[in-house]
Amino acid sequence: DAGVIQSPRHEVTEMGQEVTLRCKPISGHNSLFWYRQTMMRGLELLIYFNNNVPIDDSGMPEDRFSAKMPNASFSTLKIQPSEPRDSAVYFCASSKKGQGTYEQYFGPGTRLTVT
Amino acid sequence: AQSVSQHNHHVILSEAASLELGCNYSYGGTVNLFWYVQYPGQHLQLLLKYFSGDPLVKGIKGFEAEFIKSKFSFNLRKPSVQWSDTAEYFCAVNSYSGGGADGLTFGKGTHLIIQP
């Protein structure tokens, strides 16, 4: 299995620009999670989906952030407009209902730098 | 709301020393507990997990953890560390909802440095 795939791996953009991060979960997994990692705040859950439906988006910091999951194999996290404080590593993870512990498998992350 | 507290932010040990990293959580319901490791420049990897049964769980690379429900703790242990264990360690918790698992709540992490 290829694991969770994220793209791009690195993104450098200027303040005010739109940023789109992409995630392909492991085939057969029905839950998808977006996390953000910063030095100050550690790892935070932004939003997660079950069966392509957003369940909890209370971690999304502002209206500038939005996430979609149009089908079971693809999700996007969009920031518009981006700000320097959005600089972080964004991780996507997926898990499969019925596997007991619902272990989450993480992707390699996208390192976002907003200048 | 769930919260996770990791007691040590930075730990420095010599090779062959024993390791124990503390983790406490707060949540009123049934939880799943995890320890993840993040090697420098890499993504999170699962070390071990607990969801029910034997409170002493064994994971990869010789790590183990003990769930003590009365103390809301899930401490990570390894009897003899190696230089390759240098990494960031995260304790995490989630619970179940009707459609699947909730997102993970992470502790702040413990930066472990093993000196040769």
Coordinates of N, CA and C in Angstrom, one line a residue:
Chain A
D1 N 0.9 -1.2 0.0 CA 0.0 0.0 0.0 C 0.9 1.2 0.0
A2 N 0.4 2.3 -0.7 CA 1.3 3.5 -0.8 C 1.2 4.3 0.4
G3 N 0.3 4.1 1.3 CA 0.2 5.0 2.4 C -0.6 6.3 2.1
V4 N -0.7 7.2 3.0 CA -1.4 8.4 2.8 C -0.4 9.3 2.0
I5 N -1.0 9.9 0.9 CA -0.2 10.7 0.0 C -0.6 12.2 0.2
Q6 N 0.4 13.0 0.4 CA 0.1 14.5 0.4 C 0.9 15.2 -0.6
S7 N 0.3 16.3 -1.1 CA 1.1 17.1 -2.0 C 0.6 18.6 -1.9
P8 N 1.5 19.5 -2.1 CA 2.9 19.3 -2.3 C 3.6 19.0 -1.0
R9 N 4.9 18.6 -1.0 CA 5.6 18.4 0.2 C 6.1 19.7 0.9
H10 N 6.4 20.6 0.0 CA 6.8 21.9 0.5 C 6.1 23.0 -0.3
E11 N 5.7 24.1 0.3 CA 5.0 25.2 -0.3 C 5.5 26.5 0.3
V12 N 6.0 27.3 -0.6 CA 6.3 28.7 -0.1 C 5.5 29.7 -0.9
T13 N 4.8 30.5 -0.2 CA 3.9 31.5 -0.9 C 4.0 32.8 -0.2
E14 N 3.5 33.8 -0.8 CA 3.4 35.1 -0.2 C 2.1 35.4 0.5
M15 N 2.2 36.2 1.4 CA 0.9 36.6 2.2 C -0.1 37.1 1.2
G16 N -1.3 36.6 1.4 CA -2.5 37.0 0.6 C -2.8 36.0 -0.5
Q17 N -1.9 35.1 -0.8 CA -2.1 34.1 -1.9 C -3.0 33.0 -1.3
E18 N -3.6 32.3 -2.3 CA -4.4 31.1 -2.0 C -3.5 29.9 -2.0
V19 N -3.7 29.1 -1.0 CA -2.9 27.8 -0.9 C -3.8 26.6 -0.8
T20 N -3.5 25.6 -1.6 CA -4.3 24.4 -1.6 C -3.4 23.2 -1.3
L21 N -3.8 22.5 -0.2 CA -3.1 21.3 0.1 C -3.9 20.1 -0.2
R22 N -3.3 19.0 -0.7 CA -4.0 17.9 -1.1 C -3.7 16.6 -0.4
C23 N -4.6 15.7 -0.3 CA -4.4 14.5 0.4 C -5.2 13.3 -0.2
K24 N -4.5 12.2 -0.4 CA -5.1 11.0 -0.8 C -5.0 10.0 0.3
P25 N -6.1 9.6 0.9 CA -6.1 8.6 2.0 C -5.7 7.2 1.5
I26 N -5.5 6.3 2.4 CA -5.3 4.9 2.1 C -6.6 4.3 1.5
S27 N -6.5 3.6 0.5 CA -7.6 3.0 -0.2 C -8.4 2.1 0.8
G28 N -9.7 2.4 0.9 CA -10.5 1.6 1.8 C -10.8 2.2 3.2
H29 N -10.0 3.3 3.5 CA -10.2 4.0 4.7 C -11.4 5.0 4.6
N30 N -12.2 5.1 5.6 CA -13.4 5.9 5.5 C -13.3 7.2 6.4
S31 N -12.3 7.4 7.1 CA -12.1 8.6 7.9 C -10.9 9.3 7.5
L32 N -11.0 10.6 7.4 CA -9.8 11.4 7.0 C -9.7 12.6 8.0
F33 N -8.5 12.9 8.3 CA -8.2 13.9 9.3 C -7.2 14.9 8.8
W34 N -7.3 16.2 9.1 CA -6.3 17.2 8.8 C -5.8 17.8 10.2
Y35 N -4.5 17.8 10.3 CA -3.8 18.3 11.5 C -2.8 19.4 11.1
R36 N -2.5 20.2 12.1 CA -1.5 21.3 11.9 C -0.5 21.1 13.0
Q37 N 0.8 21.3 12.7 CA 1.9 21.2 13.7 C 2.7 22.5 13.7
T38 N 2.8 23.1 14.8 CA 3.6 24.3 14.9 C 4.4 24.2 16.2
M39 N 5.5 24.9 16.3 CA 6.3 24.9 17.5 C 5.5 25.4 18.7
M40 N 4.7 26.4 18.5 CA 4.0 27.0 19.6 C 2.8 26.2 20.1
R41 N 2.1 25.6 19.2 CA 0.8 25.0 19.6 C 0.8 23.5 19.5
G42 N 2.0 22.9 19.0 CA 2.0 21.5 18.8 C 1.1 21.0 17.7
L43 N 0.6 19.8 17.9 CA -0.2 19.1 16.9 C -1.7 19.4 17.2
E44 N -2.4 20.0 16.3 CA -3.8 20.3 16.5 C -4.7 19.7 15.4
L45 N -5.8 19.2 15.8 CA -6.8 18.7 14.8 C -7.5 19.9 14.2
L46 N -7.6 19.9 12.9 CA -8.3 21.0 12.2 C -9.7 20.6 11.9
I47 N -9.8 19.5 11.2 CA -11.1 19.0 10.8 C -11.0 17.5 10.5
Y48 N -12.2 16.8 10.6 CA -12.1 15.4 10.1 C -13.4 15.0 9.4
F49 N -13.3 14.0 8.6 CA -14.5 13.6 7.8 C -14.7 12.1 8.1
N50 N -15.9 11.7 8.1 CA -16.3 10.2 8.1 C -17.2 10.0 6.9
N51 N -16.8 9.0 6.1 CA -17.5 8.8 4.8 C -17.8 10.0 4.0
N52 N -16.7 10.8 3.9 CA -16.7 12.1 3.1 C -17.5 13.2 3.7
V53 N -18.1 13.0 4.8 CA -18.9 14.1 5.4 C -18.1 14.7 6.6
P54 N -18.0 16.1 6.6 CA -17.3 16.7 7.7 C -18.0 16.5 9.0
I55 N -17.3 16.1 10.0 CA -17.9 15.8 11.3 C -17.7 16.9 12.3
D56 N -16.4 17.3 12.3 CA -16.0 18.3 13.3 C -15.0 19.2 12.7
D57 N -15.4 20.5 12.6 CA -14.5 21.5 12.0 C -14.2 22.6 13.0
S58 N -14.4 22.2 14.3 CA -14.2 23.2 15.4 C -12.7 23.6 15.5
G59 N -11.8 22.9 15.0 CA -10.4 23.2 15.0 C -9.9 24.1 13.9
M60 N -10.8 24.3 12.9 CA -10.4 25.2 11.8 C -10.3 26.7 12.4
P61 N -9.1 27.2 12.3 CA -8.8 28.5 13.0 C -9.7 29.7 12.6
E62 N -9.9 29.8 11.3 CA -10.7 31.0 10.8 C -11.4 30.6 9.5
D63 N -12.3 31.6 9.1 CA -13.0 31.4 7.9 C -12.1 31.3 6.7
R64 N -10.9 31.7 6.9 CA -9.9 31.6 5.7 C -9.6 30.2 5.4
F65 N -9.8 29.3 6.3 CA -9.5 27.9 6.1 C -10.8 27.2 5.7
S66 N -10.7 26.3 4.7 CA -11.8 25.5 4.3 C -11.3 24.1 3.8
A67 N -12.1 23.1 4.0 CA -11.7 21.7 3.6 C -12.8 21.0 2.9
K68 N -12.5 20.2 1.9 CA -13.5 19.5 1.2 C -13.0 18.0 1.0
M69 N -14.0 17.2 0.8 CA -13.7 15.8 0.5 C -14.7 15.3 -0.5
P70 N -14.5 15.6 -1.8 CA -15.5 15.3 -2.8 C -15.7 13.9 -3.1
N71 N -14.7 13.0 -2.7 CA -14.9 11.6 -2.9 C -14.0 10.9 -1.9
A72 N -14.1 9.6 -1.8 CA -13.4 8.8 -0.8 C -11.9 8.8 -1.0
S73 N -11.4 9.2 -2.1 CA -10.0 9.1 -2.3 C -9.3 10.5 -2.4
F74 N -9.9 11.6 -2.0 CA -9.3 12.9 -2.2 C -9.9 13.9 -1.3
S75 N -9.0 14.7 -0.7 CA -9.4 15.8 0.1 C -8.5 17.0 -0.1
T76 N -9.0 18.2 0.1 CA -8.2 19.4 0.0 C -8.4 20.3 1.2
L77 N -7.4 21.0 1.6 CA -7.4 22.0 2.6 C -6.9 23.3 2.0
K78 N -7.8 24.3 2.0 CA -7.5 25.5 1.3 C -7.4 26.7 2.3
I79 N -6.4 27.5 2.1 CA -6.3 28.7 2.9 C -6.3 29.9 2.0
Q80 N -7.3 30.8 2.2 CA -7.4 32.0 1.3 C -8.0 33.1 2.1
P81 N -7.3 34.2 2.2 CA -5.9 34.4 1.9 C -5.0 33.9 3.0
S82 N -3.8 33.5 2.6 CA -2.8 33.0 3.5 C -2.1 34.2 4.3
E83 N -1.7 33.8 5.5 CA -1.0 34.8 6.3 C 0.3 34.1 6.9
P84 N 1.3 34.9 7.3 CA 2.5 34.3 7.8 C 2.3 33.4 9.0
R85 N 1.3 33.7 9.9 CA 1.0 32.8 11.0 C 0.4 31.4 10.6
D86 N 0.1 31.3 9.3 CA -0.4 30.0 8.9 C 0.8 29.0 8.6
S87 N 2.0 29.5 8.6 CA 3.2 28.7 8.4 C 3.2 27.6 9.4
A88 N 3.3 26.3 8.9 CA 3.2 25.2 9.8 C 3.5 23.9 8.9
V89 N 3.5 22.8 9.5 CA 3.4 21.5 8.8 C 2.0 21.0 8.9
Y90 N 1.4 20.7 7.8 CA 0.0 20.2 7.8 C 0.0 18.7 7.4
F91 N -0.5 17.9 8.3 CA -0.6 16.5 8.2 C -2.0 16.0 7.8
C92 N -2.1 15.1 7.0 CA -3.3 14.4 6.7 C -3.2 13.0 7.2
A93 N -4.3 12.4 7.8 CA -4.2 11.0 8.3 C -5.6 10.4 7.9
S94 N -5.5 9.1 7.8 CA -6.7 8.3 7.5 C -6.8 7.1 8.4
S95 N -8.1 6.6 8.6 CA -8.3 5.4 9.4 C -9.5 4.7 8.8
K96 N -9.7 3.4 9.3 CA -10.8 2.6 8.7 C -11.7 2.2 9.8
K97 N -13.0 2.4 9.7 CA -13.9 1.9 10.6 C -13.9 0.4 10.6
G98 N -14.0 -0.1 11.8 CA -14.1 -1.6 11.9 C -12.7 -2.2 12.3
Q99 N -11.7 -1.3 12.4 CA -10.4 -1.9 12.8 C -10.2 -1.7 14.3
G100 N -11.2 -1.7 15.0 CA -11.1 -1.7 16.4 C -10.6 -0.4 17.0
T101 N -9.3 -0.2 16.9 CA -8.7 1.0 17.6 C -8.8 2.2 16.7
Y102 N -9.2 2.0 15.5 CA -9.2 3.2 14.6 C -7.9 3.9 14.5
E103 N -6.9 3.1 14.4 CA -5.5 3.6 14.2 C -5.4 4.6 13.1
Q104 N -4.8 5.7 13.3 CA -4.7 6.7 12.2 C -3.3 6.6 11.6
Y105 N -3.3 6.6 10.3 CA -2.0 6.5 9.5 C -1.8 7.9 8.9
F106 N -0.6 8.4 9.2 CA -0.3 9.8 8.8 C 0.5 9.8 7.5
G107 N 0.2 10.9 6.8 CA 1.0 11.2 5.6 C 2.3 11.9 6.0
P108 N 3.1 12.2 5.0 CA 4.4 12.8 5.2 C 4.4 14.3 5.6
G109 N 3.2 14.9 5.3 CA 3.0 16.3 5.7 C 3.4 17.3 4.6
T110 N 2.8 18.5 4.6 CA 3.1 19.6 3.7 C 3.7 20.7 4.6
R111 N 4.9 21.1 4.3 CA 5.5 22.2 5.1 C 5.2 23.5 4.3
L112 N 4.3 24.3 5.0 CA 3.9 25.6 4.4 C 4.6 26.7 5.0
T113 N 5.2 27.6 4.1 CA 5.8 28.8 4.6 C 5.2 30.0 3.9
V114 N 4.6 30.9 4.7 CA 4.0 32.1 4.1 C 4.8 33.3 4.5
T115 N 5.3 34.0 3.5 CA 6.2 35.1 3.7 C 5.5 36.4 3.6
Chain B
A1 N -14.2 18.4 27.0 CA -13.2 18.3 26.0 C -12.0 17.5 26.5
Q2 N -11.4 16.8 25.6 CA -10.2 16.0 25.9 C -9.0 16.9 26.1
S3 N -8.1 16.5 26.9 CA -6.8 17.1 26.9 C -5.7 16.1 27.3
V4 N -4.5 16.3 26.9 CA -3.4 15.4 27.1 C -2.2 16.2 27.7
S5 N -1.6 15.7 28.7 CA -0.5 16.4 29.3 C 0.7 15.5 29.3
Q6 N 1.8 15.9 28.7 CA 3.1 15.2 28.8 C 4.0 15.9 29.7
H7 N 4.5 15.2 30.7 CA 5.2 15.9 31.8 C 6.6 16.5 31.4
N8 N 7.3 15.8 30.5 CA 8.6 16.2 30.2 C 8.7 16.7 28.8
H9 N 9.2 17.9 28.6 CA 9.3 18.4 27.2 C 10.6 18.0 26.6
H10 N 11.7 17.9 27.4 CA 13.0 17.5 26.9 C 13.6 16.5 27.8
V11 N 14.0 15.4 27.3 CA 14.7 14.4 28.1 C 16.0 14.0 27.4
I12 N 17.1 13.9 28.2 CA 18.4 13.5 27.6 C 18.8 12.3 28.4
L13 N 19.1 11.3 27.7 CA 19.6 10.0 28.4 C 20.8 9.5 27.6
S14 N 21.5 8.7 28.3 CA 22.6 7.9 27.7 C 22.1 6.6 27.2
E15 N 22.8 6.1 26.2 CA 22.5 4.8 25.6 C 22.4 3.7 26.8
A16 N 21.5 2.8 26.7 CA 21.3 1.7 27.6 C 20.5 2.2 28.9
A17 N 20.3 3.4 29.0 CA 19.5 3.9 30.2 C 18.0 3.5 30.0
S18 N 17.3 3.4 31.1 CA 15.9 3.1 31.0 C 15.1 4.4 30.8
L19 N 14.0 4.3 30.1 CA 13.1 5.4 29.8 C 11.7 5.3 30.3
E20 N 11.2 6.4 30.8 CA 9.8 6.5 31.1 C 9.3 7.9 30.8
L21 N 8.4 8.0 29.9 CA 7.8 9.3 29.6 C 6.3 9.3 30.1
G22 N 6.0 10.4 30.8 CA 4.7 10.4 31.4 C 3.7 11.0 30.5
C23 N 2.4 10.5 30.7 CA 1.3 11.0 29.9 C 0.0 10.9 30.8
N24 N -0.7 12.0 30.9 CA -2.0 12.0 31.6 C -3.0 12.6 30.7
Y25 N -4.2 12.1 30.8 CA -5.3 12.6 29.9 C -6.5 13.0 30.8
S26 N -7.3 13.8 30.2 CA -8.6 14.1 30.9 C -9.7 13.9 29.9
Y27 N -10.6 13.0 30.3 CA -11.8 12.7 29.5 C -12.7 11.8 30.3
G28 N -14.0 12.1 30.2 CA -14.9 11.4 31.1 C -15.4 10.1 30.5
G29 N -15.2 9.8 29.2 CA -15.7 8.6 28.6 C -14.7 7.6 28.3
T30 N -15.0 6.6 27.4 CA -14.1 5.6 27.0 C -13.2 6.2 25.9
V31 N -11.9 5.9 26.1 CA -10.9 6.5 25.2 C -10.0 5.4 24.6
N32 N -9.4 5.7 23.5 CA -8.3 5.0 23.0 C -7.1 5.8 23.2
L33 N -6.0 5.1 23.5 CA -4.7 5.8 23.8 C -3.6 5.4 22.9
F34 N -2.8 6.3 22.5 CA -1.7 6.1 21.5 C -0.4 6.8 22.0
W35 N 0.7 6.2 21.5 CA 1.9 6.9 21.5 C 2.4 6.8 20.1
Y36 N 2.8 8.0 19.6 CA 3.4 8.2 18.3 C 4.8 8.7 18.4
V37 N 5.6 8.4 17.4 CA 7.0 8.8 17.4 C 7.2 9.6 16.1
Q38 N 8.0 10.6 16.2 CA 8.3 11.4 15.0 C 9.8 11.6 14.9
Y39 N 10.5 10.8 14.0 CA 11.9 11.0 13.8 C 12.2 12.3 13.1
P40 N 13.4 12.8 13.2 CA 13.7 14.1 12.6 C 13.3 14.1 11.1
G41 N 12.5 15.1 10.7 CA 12.1 15.3 9.3 C 11.2 14.3 8.8
Q42 N 10.6 13.4 9.6 CA 9.7 12.4 9.2 C 8.3 12.6 9.7
H43 N 7.4 11.8 9.2 CA 6.0 11.9 9.7 C 5.8 11.0 10.9
L44 N 4.6 11.1 11.5 CA 4.3 10.4 12.7 C 4.1 8.9 12.4
Q45 N 4.7 8.1 13.3 CA 4.5 6.7 13.2 C 4.0 6.1 14.5
L46 N 3.1 5.2 14.5 CA 2.5 4.6 15.7 C 3.5 3.7 16.4
L47 N 3.7 3.9 17.7 CA 4.5 3.1 18.5 C 3.7 1.9 19.1
L48 N 2.6 2.4 19.7 CA 1.7 1.4 20.3 C 0.3 2.1 20.6
K49 N -0.7 1.2 21.0 CA -2.0 1.7 21.2 C -2.7 0.9 22.2
Y50 N -3.7 1.5 22.9 CA -4.5 0.8 23.8 C -6.0 1.1 23.6
F51 N -6.8 0.1 23.6 CA -8.3 0.4 23.5 C -9.1 -0.4 24.5
S52 N -8.6 -1.6 24.9 CA -9.3 -2.4 25.9 C -8.4 -3.5 26.2
G53 N -8.8 -4.3 27.2 CA -8.0 -5.5 27.6 C -6.9 -5.3 28.5
D54 N -5.8 -6.0 28.3 CA -4.6 -5.9 29.1 C -4.1 -4.5 29.1
P55 N -4.0 -3.9 30.3 CA -3.5 -2.5 30.4 C -2.0 -2.3 30.0
L56 N -1.3 -3.4 30.0 CA 0.1 -3.3 29.6 C 0.2 -3.7 28.1
V57 N 0.6 -2.7 27.3 CA 0.6 -3.0 25.9 C 2.0 -2.9 25.4
K58 N 2.4 -3.7 24.5 CA 3.7 -3.7 23.9 C 3.6 -3.2 22.4
G59 N 4.6 -2.4 22.1 CA 4.6 -1.9 20.7 C 5.9 -2.3 20.0
I60 N 6.2 -1.5 19.0 CA 7.4 -1.7 18.2 C 8.6 -1.2 18.9
K61 N 9.8 -1.8 18.4 CA 11.1 -1.3 18.8 C 11.3 -1.4 20.4
G62 N 10.6 -2.3 21.0 CA 10.9 -2.6 22.4 C 10.1 -1.7 23.4
F63 N 9.3 -0.8 22.9 CA 8.5 0.1 23.7 C 7.3 -0.6 24.3
E64 N 6.9 -0.2 25.5 CA 5.7 -0.6 26.1 C 5.0 0.5 26.9
A65 N 3.7 0.4 27.2 CA 3.0 1.4 27.9 C 2.0 0.8 28.8
E66 N 1.7 1.4 29.9 CA 0.8 0.9 30.9 C -0.3 1.9 31.1
F67 N -1.6 1.4 30.9 CA -2.8 2.2 31.1 C -3.2 2.0 32.5
I68 N -3.2 3.1 33.3 CA -3.7 3.1 34.7 C -4.9 4.0 34.7
K69 N -6.1 3.3 34.7 CA -7.4 4.1 34.6 C -7.6 5.0 35.8
S70 N -7.2 4.6 37.0 CA -7.5 5.4 38.2 C -6.6 6.6 38.2
K71 N -5.5 6.6 37.5 CA -4.6 7.8 37.4 C -4.8 8.5 36.1
F72 N -5.6 8.0 35.2 CA -5.7 8.6 33.9 C -4.4 8.8 33.2
S73 N -3.6 7.7 33.3 CA -2.2 7.8 32.8 C -1.9 6.7 31.8
F74 N -1.0 7.0 31.0 CA -0.6 6.0 29.9 C 0.9 6.3 29.6
N75 N 1.8 5.9 30.6 CA 3.2 6.2 30.5 C 3.9 5.2 29.5
L76 N 4.8 5.8 28.8 CA 5.6 5.0 27.8 C 7.0 4.6 28.5
R77 N 7.4 3.4 28.2 CA 8.6 2.8 28.8 C 9.4 2.1 27.8
K78 N 10.7 2.1 28.1 CA 11.6 1.2 27.3 C 12.8 0.9 28.3
P79 N 13.1 -0.4 28.5 CA 14.2 -0.7 29.5 C 15.6 -0.2 29.1
S80 N 15.9 -0.2 27.8 CA 17.2 0.2 27.4 C 17.2 0.9 26.1
V81 N 17.4 2.2 26.1 CA 17.3 3.0 24.9 C 18.6 3.0 24.1
Q82 N 18.3 3.2 22.8 CA 19.4 3.3 21.8 C 19.5 4.7 21.2
W83 N 20.7 5.0 20.6 CA 20.9 6.3 20.0 C 19.8 6.5 18.9
S84 N 19.3 5.5 18.3 CA 18.3 5.6 17.2 C 16.9 6.0 17.8
D85 N 16.8 6.0 19.1 CA 15.5 6.4 19.7 C 15.3 7.9 19.8
T86 N 16.4 8.6 19.4 CA 16.3 10.1 19.4 C 15.2 10.5 18.5
A87 N 14.2 11.2 19.1 CA 13.0 11.6 18.3 C 12.1 12.4 19.2
E88 N 10.9 12.8 18.6 CA 9.9 13.5 19.4 C 8.8 12.4 19.6
Y89 N 8.3 12.4 20.8 CA 7.3 11.4 21.2 C 6.0 12.1 21.6
F90 N 4.9 11.6 21.1 CA 3.6 12.2 21.3 C 2.6 11.2 21.9
C91 N 2.0 11.6 23.0 CA 0.9 10.8 23.5 C -0.4 11.4 22.9
A92 N -1.4 10.5 22.6 CA -2.6 11.0 22.0 C -3.8 10.2 22.5
V93 N -5.0 10.8 22.4 CA -6.2 10.1 22.8 C -7.3 10.5 21.9
N94 N -8.2 9.5 21.7 CA -9.4 9.8 21.0 C -10.5 8.9 21.5
S95 N -11.7 9.1 21.0 CA -12.9 8.3 21.5 C -13.7 8.0 20.2
Y96 N -14.7 7.2 20.5 CA -15.5 6.8 19.4 C -16.7 7.7 19.2
S97 N -17.1 7.8 17.9 CA -18.4 8.4 17.7 C -19.2 7.4 16.8
G98 N -20.4 7.7 16.5 CA -21.2 6.8 15.8 C -20.7 6.4 14.5
G99 N -20.1 7.3 13.8 CA -19.6 7.0 12.4 C -18.2 6.6 12.3
G100 N -17.5 6.6 13.5 CA -16.1 6.2 13.4 C -15.3 6.8 14.6
A101 N -14.0 6.9 14.4 CA -13.2 7.5 15.5 C -13.2 9.0 15.4
D102 N -13.1 9.6 16.5 CA -12.9 11.1 16.6 C -11.4 11.4 16.2
G103 N -11.2 12.6 16.0 CA -9.8 13.1 15.8 C -9.0 12.9 17.1
L104 N -7.7 12.9 16.9 CA -6.8 12.7 18.0 C -6.5 14.0 18.7
T105 N -6.4 14.0 20.0 CA -5.9 15.1 20.8 C -4.5 14.7 21.3
F106 N -3.6 15.5 20.9 CA -2.2 15.2 21.2 C -1.7 16.0 22.4
G107 N -0.7 15.4 23.1 CA 0.1 16.2 24.0 C 1.1 17.0 23.3
K108 N 1.8 17.9 24.0 CA 2.8 18.8 23.4 C 4.0 18.1 22.9
G109 N 4.2 16.9 23.3 CA 5.4 16.1 22.8 C 6.5 16.2 23.8
T110 N 7.4 15.1 23.7 CA 8.6 15.1 24.5 C 9.8 14.9 23.5
H111 N 10.7 15.8 23.6 CA 11.9 15.7 22.7 C 12.9 14.8 23.4
L112 N 13.2 13.6 22.9 CA 14.1 12.7 23.5 C 15.4 12.7 22.8
I113 N 16.5 12.9 23.5 CA 17.9 12.9 22.9 C 18.6 11.8 23.6
I114 N 19.2 10.8 22.8 CA 20.0 9.8 23.4 C 21.4 10.0 23.0
Q115 N 22.2 10.1 24.0 CA 23.7 10.4 23.8 C 24.4 9.1 23.7
P116 N 25.3 9.0 22.7 CA 26.1 7.7 22.6 C 27.0 7.5 23.8

